[in-house]
XYZ file of C-alpha atoms in Angstrom:
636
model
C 0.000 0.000 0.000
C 1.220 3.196 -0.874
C 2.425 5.516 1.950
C 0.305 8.898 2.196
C 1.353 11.972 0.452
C 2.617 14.530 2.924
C 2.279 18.083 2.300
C 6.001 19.226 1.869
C 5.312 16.897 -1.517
C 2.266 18.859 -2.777
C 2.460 20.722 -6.239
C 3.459 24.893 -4.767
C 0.300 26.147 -6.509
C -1.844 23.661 -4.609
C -0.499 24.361 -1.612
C -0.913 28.254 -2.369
C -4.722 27.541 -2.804
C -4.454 25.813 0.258
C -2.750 28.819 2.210
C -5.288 30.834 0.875
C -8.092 29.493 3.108
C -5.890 29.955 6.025
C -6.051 33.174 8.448
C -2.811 35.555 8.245
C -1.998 34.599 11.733
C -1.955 30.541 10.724
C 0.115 31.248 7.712
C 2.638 32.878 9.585
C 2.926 29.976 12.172
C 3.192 27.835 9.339
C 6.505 29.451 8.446
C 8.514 28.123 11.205
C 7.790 24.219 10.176
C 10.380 24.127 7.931
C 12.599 26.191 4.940
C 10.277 24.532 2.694
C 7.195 25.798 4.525
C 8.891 28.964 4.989
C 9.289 29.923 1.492
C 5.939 28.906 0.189
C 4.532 30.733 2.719
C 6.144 34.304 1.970
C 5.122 34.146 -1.879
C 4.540 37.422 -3.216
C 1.220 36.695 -5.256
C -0.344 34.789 -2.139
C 0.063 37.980 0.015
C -0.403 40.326 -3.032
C -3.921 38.841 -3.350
C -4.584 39.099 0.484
C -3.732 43.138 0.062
C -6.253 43.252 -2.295
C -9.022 41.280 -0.570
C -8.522 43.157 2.425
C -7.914 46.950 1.543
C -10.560 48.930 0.814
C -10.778 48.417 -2.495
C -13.765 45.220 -1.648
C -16.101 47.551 -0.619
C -15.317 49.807 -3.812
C -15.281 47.096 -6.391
C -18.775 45.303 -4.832
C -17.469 42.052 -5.530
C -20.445 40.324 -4.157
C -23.436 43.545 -5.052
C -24.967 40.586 -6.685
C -24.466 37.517 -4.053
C -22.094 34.946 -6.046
C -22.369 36.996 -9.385
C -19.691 39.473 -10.895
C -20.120 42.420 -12.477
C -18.147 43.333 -15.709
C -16.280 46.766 -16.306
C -19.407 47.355 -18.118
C -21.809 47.012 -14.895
C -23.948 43.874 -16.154
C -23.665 40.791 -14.424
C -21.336 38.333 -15.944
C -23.892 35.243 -15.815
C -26.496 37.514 -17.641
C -24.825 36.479 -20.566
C -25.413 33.140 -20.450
C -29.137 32.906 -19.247
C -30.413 32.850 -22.731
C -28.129 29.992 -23.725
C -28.981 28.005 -20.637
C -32.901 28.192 -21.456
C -32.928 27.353 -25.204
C -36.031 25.428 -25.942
C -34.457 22.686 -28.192
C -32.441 21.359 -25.293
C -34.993 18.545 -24.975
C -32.905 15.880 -23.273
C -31.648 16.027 -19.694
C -28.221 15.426 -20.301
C -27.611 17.837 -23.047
C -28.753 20.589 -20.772
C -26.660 19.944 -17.786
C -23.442 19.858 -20.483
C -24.492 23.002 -21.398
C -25.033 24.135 -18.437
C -21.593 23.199 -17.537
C -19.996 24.889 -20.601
C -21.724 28.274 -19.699
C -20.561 27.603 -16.008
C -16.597 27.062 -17.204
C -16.683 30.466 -19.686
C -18.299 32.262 -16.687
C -15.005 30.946 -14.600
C -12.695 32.450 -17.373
C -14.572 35.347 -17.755
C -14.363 36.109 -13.958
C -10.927 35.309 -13.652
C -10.219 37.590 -16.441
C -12.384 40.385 -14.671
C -10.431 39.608 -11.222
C -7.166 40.227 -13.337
C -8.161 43.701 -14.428
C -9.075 44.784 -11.055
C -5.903 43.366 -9.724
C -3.970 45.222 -12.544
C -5.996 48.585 -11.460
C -5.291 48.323 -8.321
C -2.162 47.491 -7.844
C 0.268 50.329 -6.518
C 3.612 49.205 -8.321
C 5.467 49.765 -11.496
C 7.623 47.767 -13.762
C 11.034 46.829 -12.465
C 9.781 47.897 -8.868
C 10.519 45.108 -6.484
C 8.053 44.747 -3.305
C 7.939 42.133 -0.656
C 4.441 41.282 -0.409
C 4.893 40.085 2.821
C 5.956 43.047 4.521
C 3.181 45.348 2.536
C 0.443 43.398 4.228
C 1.978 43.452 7.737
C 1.906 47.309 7.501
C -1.575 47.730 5.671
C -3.218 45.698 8.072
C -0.506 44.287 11.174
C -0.646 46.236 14.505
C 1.024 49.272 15.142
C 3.008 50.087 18.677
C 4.821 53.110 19.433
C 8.465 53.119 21.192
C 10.111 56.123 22.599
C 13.461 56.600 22.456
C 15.741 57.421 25.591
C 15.091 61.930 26.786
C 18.836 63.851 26.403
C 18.970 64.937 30.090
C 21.101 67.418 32.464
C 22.107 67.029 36.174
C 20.169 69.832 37.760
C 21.305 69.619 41.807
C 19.361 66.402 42.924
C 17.133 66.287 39.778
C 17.371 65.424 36.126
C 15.555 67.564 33.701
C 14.901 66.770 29.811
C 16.887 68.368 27.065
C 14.660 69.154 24.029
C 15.793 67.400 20.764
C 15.702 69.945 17.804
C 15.065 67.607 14.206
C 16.586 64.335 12.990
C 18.379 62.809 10.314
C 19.646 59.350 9.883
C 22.989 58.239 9.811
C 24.177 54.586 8.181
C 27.943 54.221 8.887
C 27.698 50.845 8.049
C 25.273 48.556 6.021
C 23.673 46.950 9.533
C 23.610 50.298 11.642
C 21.395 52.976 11.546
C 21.590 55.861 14.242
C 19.926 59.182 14.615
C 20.996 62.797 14.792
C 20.153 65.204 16.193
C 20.816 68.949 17.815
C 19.680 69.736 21.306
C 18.933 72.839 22.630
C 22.380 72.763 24.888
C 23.950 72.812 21.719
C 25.034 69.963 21.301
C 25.003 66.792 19.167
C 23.335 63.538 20.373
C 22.930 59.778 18.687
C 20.558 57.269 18.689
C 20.781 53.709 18.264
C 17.796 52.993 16.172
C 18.345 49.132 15.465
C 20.255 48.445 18.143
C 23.284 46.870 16.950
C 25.788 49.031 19.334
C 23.581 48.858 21.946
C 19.659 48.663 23.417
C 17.074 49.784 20.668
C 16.462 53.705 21.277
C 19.364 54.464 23.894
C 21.910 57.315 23.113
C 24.710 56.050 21.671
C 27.134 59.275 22.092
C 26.804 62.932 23.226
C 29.078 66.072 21.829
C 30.373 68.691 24.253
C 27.908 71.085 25.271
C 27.986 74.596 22.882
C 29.145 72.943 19.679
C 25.972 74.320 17.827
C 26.386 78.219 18.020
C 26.328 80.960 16.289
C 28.952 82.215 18.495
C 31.077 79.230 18.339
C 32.075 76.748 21.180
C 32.941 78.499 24.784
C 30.060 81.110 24.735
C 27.650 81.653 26.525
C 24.883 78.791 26.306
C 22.387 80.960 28.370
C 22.083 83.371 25.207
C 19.390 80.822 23.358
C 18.762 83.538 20.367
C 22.754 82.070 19.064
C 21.883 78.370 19.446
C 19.786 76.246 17.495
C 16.494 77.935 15.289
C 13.254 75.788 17.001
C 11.293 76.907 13.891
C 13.200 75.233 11.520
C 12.289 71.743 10.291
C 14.883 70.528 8.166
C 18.131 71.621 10.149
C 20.320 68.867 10.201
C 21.362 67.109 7.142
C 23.489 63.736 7.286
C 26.723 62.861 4.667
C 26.961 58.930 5.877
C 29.288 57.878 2.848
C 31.946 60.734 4.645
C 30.462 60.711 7.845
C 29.622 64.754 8.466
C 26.398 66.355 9.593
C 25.128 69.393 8.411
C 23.888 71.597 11.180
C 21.825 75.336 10.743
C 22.236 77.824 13.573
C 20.710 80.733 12.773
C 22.715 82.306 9.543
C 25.542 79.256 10.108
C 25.547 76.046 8.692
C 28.216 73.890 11.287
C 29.977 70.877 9.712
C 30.335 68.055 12.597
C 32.783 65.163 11.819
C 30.460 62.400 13.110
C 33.488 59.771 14.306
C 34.450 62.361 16.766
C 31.690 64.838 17.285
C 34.019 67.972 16.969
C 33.337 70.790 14.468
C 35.413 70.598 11.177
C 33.838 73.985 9.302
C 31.468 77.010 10.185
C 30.102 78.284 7.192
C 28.304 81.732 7.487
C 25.557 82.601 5.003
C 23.860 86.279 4.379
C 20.444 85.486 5.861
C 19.381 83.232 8.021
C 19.020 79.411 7.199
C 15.456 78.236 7.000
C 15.958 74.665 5.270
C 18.550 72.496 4.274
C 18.077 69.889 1.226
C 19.355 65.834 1.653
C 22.749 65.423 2.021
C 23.878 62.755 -1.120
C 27.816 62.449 -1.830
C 26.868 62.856 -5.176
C 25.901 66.367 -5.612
C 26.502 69.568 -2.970
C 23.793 70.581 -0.283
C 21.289 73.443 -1.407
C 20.944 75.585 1.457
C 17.692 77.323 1.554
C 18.076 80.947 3.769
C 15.552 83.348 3.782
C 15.924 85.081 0.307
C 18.061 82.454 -1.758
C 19.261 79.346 -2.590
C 22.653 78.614 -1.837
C 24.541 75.589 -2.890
C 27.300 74.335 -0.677
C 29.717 71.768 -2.031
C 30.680 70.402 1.461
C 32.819 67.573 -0.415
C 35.684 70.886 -1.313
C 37.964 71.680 1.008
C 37.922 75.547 0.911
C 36.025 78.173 2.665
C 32.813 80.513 0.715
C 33.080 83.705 1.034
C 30.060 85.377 2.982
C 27.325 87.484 1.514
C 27.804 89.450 -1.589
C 31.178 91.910 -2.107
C 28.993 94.232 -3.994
C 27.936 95.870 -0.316
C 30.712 98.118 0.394
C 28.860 99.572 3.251
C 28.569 96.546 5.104
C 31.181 96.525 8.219
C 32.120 94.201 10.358
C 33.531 95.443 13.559
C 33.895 92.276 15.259
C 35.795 90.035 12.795
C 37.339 93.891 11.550
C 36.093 93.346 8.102
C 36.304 96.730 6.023
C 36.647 97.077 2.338
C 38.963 94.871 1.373
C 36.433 92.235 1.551
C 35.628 93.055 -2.298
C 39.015 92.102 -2.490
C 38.780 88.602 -1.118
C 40.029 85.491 -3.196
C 37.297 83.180 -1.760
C 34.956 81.994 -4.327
C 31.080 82.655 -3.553
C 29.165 79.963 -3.062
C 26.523 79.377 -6.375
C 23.508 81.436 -5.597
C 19.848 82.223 -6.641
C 17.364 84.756 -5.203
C 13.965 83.947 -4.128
C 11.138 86.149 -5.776
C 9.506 85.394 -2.083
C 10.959 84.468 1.236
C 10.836 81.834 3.345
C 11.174 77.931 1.752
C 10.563 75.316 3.918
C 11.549 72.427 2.160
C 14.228 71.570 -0.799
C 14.074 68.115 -2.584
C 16.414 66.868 -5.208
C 14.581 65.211 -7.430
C 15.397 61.633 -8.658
C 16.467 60.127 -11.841
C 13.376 58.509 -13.823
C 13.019 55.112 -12.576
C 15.986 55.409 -10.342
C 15.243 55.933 -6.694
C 18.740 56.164 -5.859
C 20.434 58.472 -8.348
C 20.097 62.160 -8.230
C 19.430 64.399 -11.007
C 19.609 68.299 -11.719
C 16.357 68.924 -10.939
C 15.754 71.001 -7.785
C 12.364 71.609 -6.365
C 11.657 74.632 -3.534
C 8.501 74.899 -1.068
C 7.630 77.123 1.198
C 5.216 80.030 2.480
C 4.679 81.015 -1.355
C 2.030 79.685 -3.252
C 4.370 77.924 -6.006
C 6.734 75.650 -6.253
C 9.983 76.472 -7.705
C 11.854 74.558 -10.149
C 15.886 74.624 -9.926
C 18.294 73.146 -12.333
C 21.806 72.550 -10.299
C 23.367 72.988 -14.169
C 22.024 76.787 -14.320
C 23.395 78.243 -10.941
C 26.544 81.378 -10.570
C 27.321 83.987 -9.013
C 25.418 86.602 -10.765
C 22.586 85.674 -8.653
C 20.038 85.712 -11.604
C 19.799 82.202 -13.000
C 19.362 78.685 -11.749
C 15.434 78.613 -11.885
C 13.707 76.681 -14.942
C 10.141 77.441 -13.601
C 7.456 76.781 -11.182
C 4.520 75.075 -10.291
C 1.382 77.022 -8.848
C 0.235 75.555 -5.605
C -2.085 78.363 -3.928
C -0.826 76.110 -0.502
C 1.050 76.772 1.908
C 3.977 73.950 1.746
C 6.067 72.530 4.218
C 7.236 69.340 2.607
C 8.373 67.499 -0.480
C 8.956 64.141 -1.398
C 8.909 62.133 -4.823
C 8.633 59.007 -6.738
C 10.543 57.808 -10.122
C 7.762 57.048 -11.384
C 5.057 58.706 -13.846
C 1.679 59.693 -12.561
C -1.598 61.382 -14.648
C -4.725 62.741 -12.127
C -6.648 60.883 -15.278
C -5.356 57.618 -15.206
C -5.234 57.723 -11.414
C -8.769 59.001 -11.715
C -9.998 55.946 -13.947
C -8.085 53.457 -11.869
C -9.515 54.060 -8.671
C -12.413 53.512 -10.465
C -11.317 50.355 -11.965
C -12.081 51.427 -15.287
C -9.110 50.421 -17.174
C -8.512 47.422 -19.132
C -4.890 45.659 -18.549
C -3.089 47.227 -21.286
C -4.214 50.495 -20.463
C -2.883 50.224 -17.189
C 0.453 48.954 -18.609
C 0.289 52.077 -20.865
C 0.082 54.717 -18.067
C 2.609 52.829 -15.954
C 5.398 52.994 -18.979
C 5.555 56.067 -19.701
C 9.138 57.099 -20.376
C 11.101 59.855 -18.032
C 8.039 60.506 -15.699
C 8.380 61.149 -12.103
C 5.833 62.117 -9.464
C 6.436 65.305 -6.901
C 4.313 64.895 -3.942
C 3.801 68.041 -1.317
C 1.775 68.625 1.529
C 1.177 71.963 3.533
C -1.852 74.042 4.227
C -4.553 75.385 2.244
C -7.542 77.478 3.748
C -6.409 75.849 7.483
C -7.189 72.260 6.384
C -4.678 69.921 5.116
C -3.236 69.649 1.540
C -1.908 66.400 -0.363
C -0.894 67.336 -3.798
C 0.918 65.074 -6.479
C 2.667 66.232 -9.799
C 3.123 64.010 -12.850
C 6.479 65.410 -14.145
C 8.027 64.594 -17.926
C 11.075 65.340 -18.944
C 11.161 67.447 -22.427
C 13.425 68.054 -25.795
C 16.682 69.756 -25.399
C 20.532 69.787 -24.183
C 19.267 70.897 -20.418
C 16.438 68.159 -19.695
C 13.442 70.273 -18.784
C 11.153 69.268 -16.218
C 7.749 70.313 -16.614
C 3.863 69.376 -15.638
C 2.224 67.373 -18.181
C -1.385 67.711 -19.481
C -3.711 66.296 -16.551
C -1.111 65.225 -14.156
C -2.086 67.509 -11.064
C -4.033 66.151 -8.319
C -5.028 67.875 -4.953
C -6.315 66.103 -1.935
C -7.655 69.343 -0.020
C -10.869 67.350 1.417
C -10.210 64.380 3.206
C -6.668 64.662 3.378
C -7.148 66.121 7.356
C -8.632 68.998 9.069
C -5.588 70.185 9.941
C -1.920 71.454 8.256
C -0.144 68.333 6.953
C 3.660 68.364 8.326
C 5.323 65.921 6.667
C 5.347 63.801 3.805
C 7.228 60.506 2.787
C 7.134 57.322 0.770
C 6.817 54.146 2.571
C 6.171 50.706 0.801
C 4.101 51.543 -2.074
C 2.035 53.949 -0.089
C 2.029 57.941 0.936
C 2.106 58.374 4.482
C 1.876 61.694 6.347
C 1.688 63.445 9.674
C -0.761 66.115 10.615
C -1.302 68.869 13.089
C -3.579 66.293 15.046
C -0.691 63.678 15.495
C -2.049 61.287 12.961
C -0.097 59.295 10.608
C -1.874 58.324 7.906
C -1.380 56.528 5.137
C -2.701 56.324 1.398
C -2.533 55.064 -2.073
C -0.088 56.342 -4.907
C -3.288 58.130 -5.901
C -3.145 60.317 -2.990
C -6.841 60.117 -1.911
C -7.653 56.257 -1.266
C -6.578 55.998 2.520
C -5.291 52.946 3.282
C -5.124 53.121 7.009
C -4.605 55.547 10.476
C -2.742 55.837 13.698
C -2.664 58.329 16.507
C 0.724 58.648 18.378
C -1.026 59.444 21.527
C 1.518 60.621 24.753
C 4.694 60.379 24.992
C 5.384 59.759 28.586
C 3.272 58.023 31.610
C 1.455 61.255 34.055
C 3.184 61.609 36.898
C 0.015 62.382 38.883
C -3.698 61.206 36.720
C -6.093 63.592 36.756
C -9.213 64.283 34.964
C -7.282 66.589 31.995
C -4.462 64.225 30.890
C -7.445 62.716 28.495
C -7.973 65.677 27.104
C -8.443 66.512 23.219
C -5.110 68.228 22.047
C -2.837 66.413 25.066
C -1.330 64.304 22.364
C 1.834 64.735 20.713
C 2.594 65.776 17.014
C 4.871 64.313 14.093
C 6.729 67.532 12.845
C 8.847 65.320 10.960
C 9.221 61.682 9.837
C 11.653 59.467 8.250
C 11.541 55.842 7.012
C 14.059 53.844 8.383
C 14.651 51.555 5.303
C 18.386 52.401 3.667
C 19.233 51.950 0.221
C 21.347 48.789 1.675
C 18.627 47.434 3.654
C 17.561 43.789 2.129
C 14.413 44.499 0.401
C 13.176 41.250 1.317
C 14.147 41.275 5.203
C 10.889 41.086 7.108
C 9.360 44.134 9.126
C 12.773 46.414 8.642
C 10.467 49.732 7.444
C 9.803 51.691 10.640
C 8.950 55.233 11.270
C 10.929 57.472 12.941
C 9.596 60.705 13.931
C 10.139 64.254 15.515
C 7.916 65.822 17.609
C 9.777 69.004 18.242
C 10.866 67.782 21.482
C 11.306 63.916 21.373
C 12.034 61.022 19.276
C 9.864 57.821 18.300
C 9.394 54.923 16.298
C 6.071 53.969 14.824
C 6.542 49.866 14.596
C 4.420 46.957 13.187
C 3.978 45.038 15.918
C 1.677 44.254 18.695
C 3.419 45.955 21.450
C 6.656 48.765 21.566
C 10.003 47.318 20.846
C 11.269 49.543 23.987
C 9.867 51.888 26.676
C 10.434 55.349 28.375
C 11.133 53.189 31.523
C 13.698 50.764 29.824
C 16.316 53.688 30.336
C 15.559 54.917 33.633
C 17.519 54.280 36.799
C 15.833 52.828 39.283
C 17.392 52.626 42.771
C 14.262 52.003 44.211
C 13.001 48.785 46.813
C 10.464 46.107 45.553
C 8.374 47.564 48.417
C 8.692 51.462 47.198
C 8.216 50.021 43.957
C 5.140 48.217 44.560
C 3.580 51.240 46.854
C 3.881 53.502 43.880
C 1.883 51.140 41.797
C -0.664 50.976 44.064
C -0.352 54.723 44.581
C -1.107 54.590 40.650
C -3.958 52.211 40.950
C -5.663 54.668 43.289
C -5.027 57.903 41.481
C -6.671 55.632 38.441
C -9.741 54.613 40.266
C -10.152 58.188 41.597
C -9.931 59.387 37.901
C -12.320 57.030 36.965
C -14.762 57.950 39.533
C -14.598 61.624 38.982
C -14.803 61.034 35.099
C -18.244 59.323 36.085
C -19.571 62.178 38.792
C -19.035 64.503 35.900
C -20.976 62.299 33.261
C -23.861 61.679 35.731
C -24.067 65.914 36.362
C -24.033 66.299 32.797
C -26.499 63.343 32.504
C -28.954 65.092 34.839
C -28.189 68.498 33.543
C -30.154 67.407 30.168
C -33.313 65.907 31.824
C -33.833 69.701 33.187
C -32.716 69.448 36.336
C -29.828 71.747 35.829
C -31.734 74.474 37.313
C -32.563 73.360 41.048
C -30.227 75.734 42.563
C -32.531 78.751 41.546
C -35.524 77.133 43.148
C -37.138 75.774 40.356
């Protein structure tokens, strides 16, 4: 007798069909039977199909409007089709009608598996040559979400401790495996995070600079004089080198070079204005430096000193480093230059190479508190302070921040494929076209939030111009949020964002299909509960946030995509996973008893249940306040 067939020796696409019954959960504990199991059991068009059957887009497409039927893209029923064929009078015997019935049954199969297809094919969020693990995209479309804090820059104050604000981030890879963060503190000074935890526990500081690095003044002044340390209204102040290991710093009109191996300064660089932005550091091209009325590009990778300002302003003395006239004189080179028609840009992005999300090209995109978006070209800039800029974009928001794909993207075809209108190889069309990249911005319009895309194409010519195709704008000004969006990135193949209510959310390519939400709630535990620390606007904010998946990160490692964000004062990581990777308390020290430990817990537990109780009081007054009675006091 033949031994039974086990299932390591099943055919991989029954075994897929088999999966596909399963819950997510199952299939996951299925993995660790064996590297056969394992495999199987991470295949991309298993998980790919369970993205689709359990986004949104069900509910849009009415798979089942009709019970078991299926609806064609032309909105009749697919079995419709058939009826007349199944009830033709001259199928007299028995037999011949349950063949036919059969036959109609097996085209209605094809013809729904061909309908499933073109859904599929409209819906899915990726374009040729784009690789995407599956696997991962479901666990952040639908897995929990926990956030982790990471460890509060403090100073000895007598007996006490108290916090050091963080002001930004950037991320730092000094080696394929590591990841750290930077940052500026208000003490002027430099601090990094272990954000992986391969030097040390998940979220600790790694290393702290001297105190007074990060001034204006420069190191040894006075650190009580907070107008010469680091600008709290600036978002994008610190910009991170890894390949050379430097960080970009802005203090007021200075941009500080810190050597990050040693966490001294190796250059302070003074600009004309003050500093407002700073673009993405990338070894390949220099830093555009964004002050208040220009655009300044500093090629950090040279080893000679800019000349400050412009020579033509002979009146402009200064006593303190007993510069006089001569300074039209000065060999120093300035430092290519462009005005700003307005002031004040927020945000700089260097725009990628069609289909290339690592290469960098020419193209240099401004944002700010003007209502368009400036177009650069790094080929253009000089010193006569009058070129560089190819064009613009009109807005009418208020941005804040840019980000982009390599990849094309039309407001019609978007349009038509949330709609599931297109067939397959119209969907193959849109997704081909050559040199087209998307620029996505967010900001404020009208004090509600903003989510704009731009199909870009490149045109004819010797200098590749970058301009807005026919129907390629699309603006997200009504469900995007209430309030101003913050910040914008890519993550997967999804658009997330943070807004002034501390959600994250995240949506489709399209920019208008959410896919999913998250409030980062609090920070820290109350020290003492009361009835206020639930209150509406307690909760803390994502000014800015970062993915923390590297250009040498595996693409196929599993849950390796966090994100890290700012909230003006703190650090944390937004993780896929059903409880925080690390907590406030995992870097305290605590010299206290079991028995001092376990009265504050009860101390807790009563301050709760007195919370709780008051909560209730208050819900009962308000209770009998609506049945009338609100007016006994006066007698009545």
């Amino acid at each position: 007798m033949a031994s039974p067939i086990g299932l390591q020796h099943l055919p991989n696409e029954l075994f897929l069909h088999v999966l596909s019954y399963l819950e997510a959960h199952e299939i996951a504990n299925l993995q660790s039977l064996s590297r056969h199991f394992h495999g199987l059991c991470r295949d991309d068009s298993l998980w790919r199909s369970r993205c689709l059957s359990a986004s949104a887009v069900r509910e849009r497409i009415k798979l089942y409007r009709w019970g078991a039927d299926w609806i064609d893209e032309d909105g009749q029923t697919l079995s419709s089709a058939f009826e007349q064929d199944a009830q033709e009078p001259e199928l007299e015997d028995q037999i011949n009608l349950h063949w036919s019935l059969a036959e109609n049954l097996s085209r209605l199969t094809a013809k729904r598996r061909e309908e499933r297809k073109r859904i599929a094919a409209n819906w899915d969020p990726t374009f040729p040559n784009e690789r995407v693990n599956w696997y991962n995209e479901y666990i952040q479309r639908n897995g929990p979400i926990a956030v982790s804090w990471f460890e509060q820059p403090q100073v000895q104050n007598g007996s006490l401790k108290d916090p050091i604000d963080v002001g930004g981030v950037a991320l730092y890879q000094p080696r394929e495996n590591e990841l750290f963060a930077v940052s500026p503190l208000e003490d002027g000074s430099v601090c990094l995070w272990d954000v992986k935890g391969t030097r040390g526990k998940k979220g600790a500081i790694l290393s702290k600079s001297s105190l007074g690095i990060l001034s204006a003044d420069g190191p040894g002044t006075d650190l009580s004089r907070r107008s010469k340390m680091m600008n709290t209204g600036v978002t994008e102040c610190v910009s991170v080198d890894s390949k050379r290991h430097r960080a970009m710093f802005a203090v007021q009109s200075h941009l500080i070079e810190v050597d990050l191996k040693t966490l001294a300064v190796v250059r302070d660089q003074p600009f004309e204005w003050s500093i407002t932005t700073l673009s993405a550091a990338d070894p390949t091209v220099p830093l555009s430096v964004g002050t208040l009325h220009g655009l300044h590009l500093y090629d950090y990778r040279v080893r000679f000193d800019y000349r400050q300002g412009d020579g033509s302003q002979l009146d402009r003395v200064d006593r303190k480093s007993h510069r006089g006239f001569s300074y039209v004189l000065d060999t120093k080179p300035l430092a290519p230059f462009a005005f700003l028609n307005q002031p004040g840009p927020q945000s700089i992005l260097h725009l990628e190479r069609p289909g290339e999300k690592h290469q960098i090209s020419d193209d240099i995109f401004v944002a700010g508190r003007f209502s368009n978006i400036l177009h650069y070209d790094r080929r253009m800039f000089s010193e006569t302070k009058t070129s560089g800029i190819r064009g613009s974009i009109h807005s009418g928001a208020k941005l804040c921040s840019l980000a982009s794909l390599p990849y094309p993207f039309s407001s019609l075809d978007s349009d038509l494929r949330r709609r599931f209108q297109l067939s397959v190889d119209q969907v193959e069309k849109a997704k081909n076209v050559e040199g087209g990249r998307t620029l996505i911005a967010c900001g404020e319009y009208n004090t509600k939030g903003s989510l704009e895309l731009y199909g870009l194409s490149t045109g004819p010519g010797d200098l590749s111009e970058t301009r807005v195709i026919q129907n390629s704008t699309a603006k997200n000004r009504q469900s995007a949020s209430s309030s101003k969006l913050l910040s914008v990135i890519n993550h997967g193949t999804r658009i997330v964002f943070s807004d002034g209510q501390g959600h994250l959310k995240w949506v489709e390519r399209d920019g208008s299909t959410e896919v999913r939400r998250f409030k980062i709630g609090k920070s820290e535990r109350e020290a003492q509960h009361s009835l206020f620390s639930s209150m509406p606007g307690s909760d803390d904010i994502a000014r800015k946030i970062l993915s923390t998946q590297t250009a040498h990160d595996d693409e196929f490692a599993v849950n390796n995509d966090d994100i890290l964000f700012w909230t003006g004062e703190k650090l944390g990581l937004v993780g896929f996973s059903s409880k925080p990777g690390f907590l406030v308390e995992d870097f305290e020290d605590s010299t206290k008893t079991p028995e001092e430990m376990a009265t504050e817990q009860e101390q807790q537990m009563y301050s709760e249940r007195m919370r709780l109780a008051l909560e209730r009081q208050a819900n009962e007054v308000r209770f009998v306040q609506n049945l009338g009675a609100g007016s006994i006091r006066n007698g009545i």
